[in-house]
XYZ file of C-alpha atoms in Angstrom:
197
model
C 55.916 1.090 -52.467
C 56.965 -1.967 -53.589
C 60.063 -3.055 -51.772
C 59.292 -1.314 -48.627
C 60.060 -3.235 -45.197
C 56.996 -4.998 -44.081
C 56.469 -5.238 -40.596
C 57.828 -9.130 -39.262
C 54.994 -11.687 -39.789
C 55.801 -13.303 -36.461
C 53.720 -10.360 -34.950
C 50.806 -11.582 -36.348
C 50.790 -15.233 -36.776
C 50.998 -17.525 -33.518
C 52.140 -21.128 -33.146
C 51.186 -23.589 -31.198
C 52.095 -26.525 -30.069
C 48.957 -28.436 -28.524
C 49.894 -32.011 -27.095
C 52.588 -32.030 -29.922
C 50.425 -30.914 -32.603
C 51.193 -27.930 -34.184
C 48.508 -25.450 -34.940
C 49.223 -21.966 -36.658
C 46.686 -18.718 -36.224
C 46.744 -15.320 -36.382
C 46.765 -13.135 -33.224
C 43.105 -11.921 -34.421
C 41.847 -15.199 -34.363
C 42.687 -16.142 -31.127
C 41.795 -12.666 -28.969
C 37.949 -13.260 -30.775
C 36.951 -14.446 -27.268
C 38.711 -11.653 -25.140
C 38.303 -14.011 -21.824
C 39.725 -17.249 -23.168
C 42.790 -18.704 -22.429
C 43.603 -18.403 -26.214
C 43.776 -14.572 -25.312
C 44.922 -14.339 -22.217
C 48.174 -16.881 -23.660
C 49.027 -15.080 -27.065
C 47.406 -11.546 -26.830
C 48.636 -10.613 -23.388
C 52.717 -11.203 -23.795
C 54.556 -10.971 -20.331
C 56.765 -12.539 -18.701
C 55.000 -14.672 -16.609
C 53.898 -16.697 -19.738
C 57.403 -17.000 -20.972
C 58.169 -20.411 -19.722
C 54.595 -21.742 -21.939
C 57.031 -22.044 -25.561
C 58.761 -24.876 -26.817
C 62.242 -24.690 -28.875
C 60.335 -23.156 -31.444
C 59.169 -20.254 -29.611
C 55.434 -22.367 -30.431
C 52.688 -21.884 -27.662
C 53.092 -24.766 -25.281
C 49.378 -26.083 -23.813
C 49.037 -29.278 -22.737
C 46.025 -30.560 -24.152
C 44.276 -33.562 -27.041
C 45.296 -31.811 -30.262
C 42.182 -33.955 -31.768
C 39.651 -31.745 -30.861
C 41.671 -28.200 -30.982
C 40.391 -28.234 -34.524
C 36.672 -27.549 -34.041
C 37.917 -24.935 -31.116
C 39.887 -23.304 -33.252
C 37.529 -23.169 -36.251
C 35.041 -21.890 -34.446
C 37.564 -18.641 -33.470
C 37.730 -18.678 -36.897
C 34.014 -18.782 -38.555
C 31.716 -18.649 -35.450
C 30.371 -22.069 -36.670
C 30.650 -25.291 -34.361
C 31.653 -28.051 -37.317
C 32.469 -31.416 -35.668
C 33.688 -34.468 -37.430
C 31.676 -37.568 -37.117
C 34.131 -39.682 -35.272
C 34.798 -36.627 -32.674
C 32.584 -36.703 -29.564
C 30.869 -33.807 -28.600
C 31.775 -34.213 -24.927
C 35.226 -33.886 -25.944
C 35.172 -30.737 -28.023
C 33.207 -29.231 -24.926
C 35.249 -30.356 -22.372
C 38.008 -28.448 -24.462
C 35.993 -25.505 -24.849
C 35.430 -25.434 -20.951
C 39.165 -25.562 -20.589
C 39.932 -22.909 -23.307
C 36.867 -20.830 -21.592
C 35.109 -19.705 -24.360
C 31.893 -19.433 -23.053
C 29.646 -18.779 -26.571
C 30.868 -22.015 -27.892
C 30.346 -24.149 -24.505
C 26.716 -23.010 -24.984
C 26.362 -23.801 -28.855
C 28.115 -27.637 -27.844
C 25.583 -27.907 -24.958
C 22.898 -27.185 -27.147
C 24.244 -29.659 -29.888
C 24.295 -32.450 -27.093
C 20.994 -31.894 -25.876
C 19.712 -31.874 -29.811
C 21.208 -34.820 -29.926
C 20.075 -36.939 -26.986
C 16.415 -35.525 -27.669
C 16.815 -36.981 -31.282
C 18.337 -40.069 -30.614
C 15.858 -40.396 -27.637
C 13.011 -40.065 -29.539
C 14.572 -42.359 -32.509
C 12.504 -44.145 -34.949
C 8.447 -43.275 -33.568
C 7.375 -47.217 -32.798
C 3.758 -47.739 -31.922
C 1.542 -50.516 -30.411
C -1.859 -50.830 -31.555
C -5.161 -52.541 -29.201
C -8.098 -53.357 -30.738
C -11.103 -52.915 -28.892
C -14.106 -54.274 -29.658
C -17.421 -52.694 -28.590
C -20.992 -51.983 -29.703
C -22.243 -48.721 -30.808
C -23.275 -46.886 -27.952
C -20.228 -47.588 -25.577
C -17.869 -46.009 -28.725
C -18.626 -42.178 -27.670
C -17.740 -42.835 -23.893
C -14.808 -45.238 -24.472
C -13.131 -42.873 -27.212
C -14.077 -39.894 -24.578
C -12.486 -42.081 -21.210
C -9.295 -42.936 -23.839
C -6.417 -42.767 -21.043
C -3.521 -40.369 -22.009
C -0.888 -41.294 -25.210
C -3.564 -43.626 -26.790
C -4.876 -42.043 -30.138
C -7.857 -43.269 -32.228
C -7.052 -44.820 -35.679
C -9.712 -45.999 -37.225
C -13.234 -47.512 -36.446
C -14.160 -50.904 -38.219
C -18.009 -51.959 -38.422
C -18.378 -55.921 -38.173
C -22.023 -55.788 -38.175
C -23.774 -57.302 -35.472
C -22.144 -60.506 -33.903
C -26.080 -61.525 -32.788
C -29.209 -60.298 -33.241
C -29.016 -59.347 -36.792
C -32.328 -57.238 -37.586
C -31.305 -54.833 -34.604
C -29.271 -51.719 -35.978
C -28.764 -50.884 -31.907
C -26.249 -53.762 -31.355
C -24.004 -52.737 -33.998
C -20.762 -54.055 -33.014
C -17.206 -52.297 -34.060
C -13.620 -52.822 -33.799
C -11.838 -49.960 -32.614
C -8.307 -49.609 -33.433
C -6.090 -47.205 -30.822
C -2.462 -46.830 -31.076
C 0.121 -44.876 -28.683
C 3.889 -44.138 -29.323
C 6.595 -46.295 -27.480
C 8.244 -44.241 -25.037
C 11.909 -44.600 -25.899
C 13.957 -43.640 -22.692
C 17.124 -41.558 -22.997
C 19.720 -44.341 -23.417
C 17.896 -46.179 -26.066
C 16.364 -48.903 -24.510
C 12.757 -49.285 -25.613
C 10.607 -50.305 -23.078
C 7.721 -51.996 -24.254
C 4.545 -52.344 -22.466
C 4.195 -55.981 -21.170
C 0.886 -56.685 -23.390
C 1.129 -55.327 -26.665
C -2.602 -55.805 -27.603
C -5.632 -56.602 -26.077
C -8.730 -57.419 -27.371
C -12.163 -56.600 -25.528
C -14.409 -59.234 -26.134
């Protein structure tokens, strides 16, 4: 009925105080992980853990406030969200600390993503031309050494000997993809082309 005592909101909602930031959650929210810190602090009250609040009776944890956020959203959704100018390091070494072990996987994961795309970055190419006459093409496309990929095959007639089909001569264009290594530095192969003549 309306009017009747409600039980005191301080039994569900938690404060704390991380590295002077204040953060308020509910006791729910925090015990989602039951082997985190988060749970072990707010959910399991004694006496030992006393001495851990400020003047406000807030949760004291010594910690970068700056990435609490994506820790705590995560309690709160399940989703790992992290701003742009937050490293991903960070929010893992946090989520190390707080031990909650499903989100130190999903971060590892989202670092690994990351170095794989960045490693890979923009695909950049180098092309050779070689140049050979008809009957070499099957055994130099079949003897192509590993990476290199046929593009395209380019007739230029015959450079002598014009009346004999069997001399055809052709440019053959192969390209292979850069190998970017995992700090970004492309290292590109001393000769970017070479012609066989």
């Amino acid at each position: 009925p309306p009017g009747a005592a409600r039980p005191p909101a301080a039994s569900k909602w938690v404060r704390l105080n991380v590295g002077g930031t204040y953060f308020v959650s509910t006791r729910q929210t925090l015990c989602r992980e039951p082997k985190s810190f988060l749970c072990r602090l707010c959910c399991q009250d004694g006496p030992e853990l006393g001495s851990d609040k400020d003047e406000t009776g807030a949760y004291l944890i010594d910690r970068d406030p700056t990435y609490f956020g994506p820790i705590l959203n995560y309690l709160r959704h399940g989703k790992l969200i992290i701003n742009k100018e937050l490293a991903e390091e960070g929010v893992l070494e946090e989520a190390e600390f707080y031990n909650i072990a499903s989100l130190v996987r999903l971060v590892k994961e989202r670092i690994r993503d990351n170095e794989n795309r960045t490693s890979q970055g923009p695909v950049k190419h180098v092309y050779r031309v070689l140049q050979c006459q008809e009957e070499e093409l099957t055994q130099m496309v079949s003897t192509m050494s590993d990476g290199w990929k046929f593009e395209q095959l380019i007739s230029i007639g015959s450079s002598y000997n014009y009346g004999n089909e069997d001399q055809a001569e052709f440019l053959c264009v192969v390209s292979r993809e850069l190998n970017n290594s995992t700090n970004g530095i492309v290292k590109e192969p001393s000769e970017k082309a070479k012609v066989r003549q």
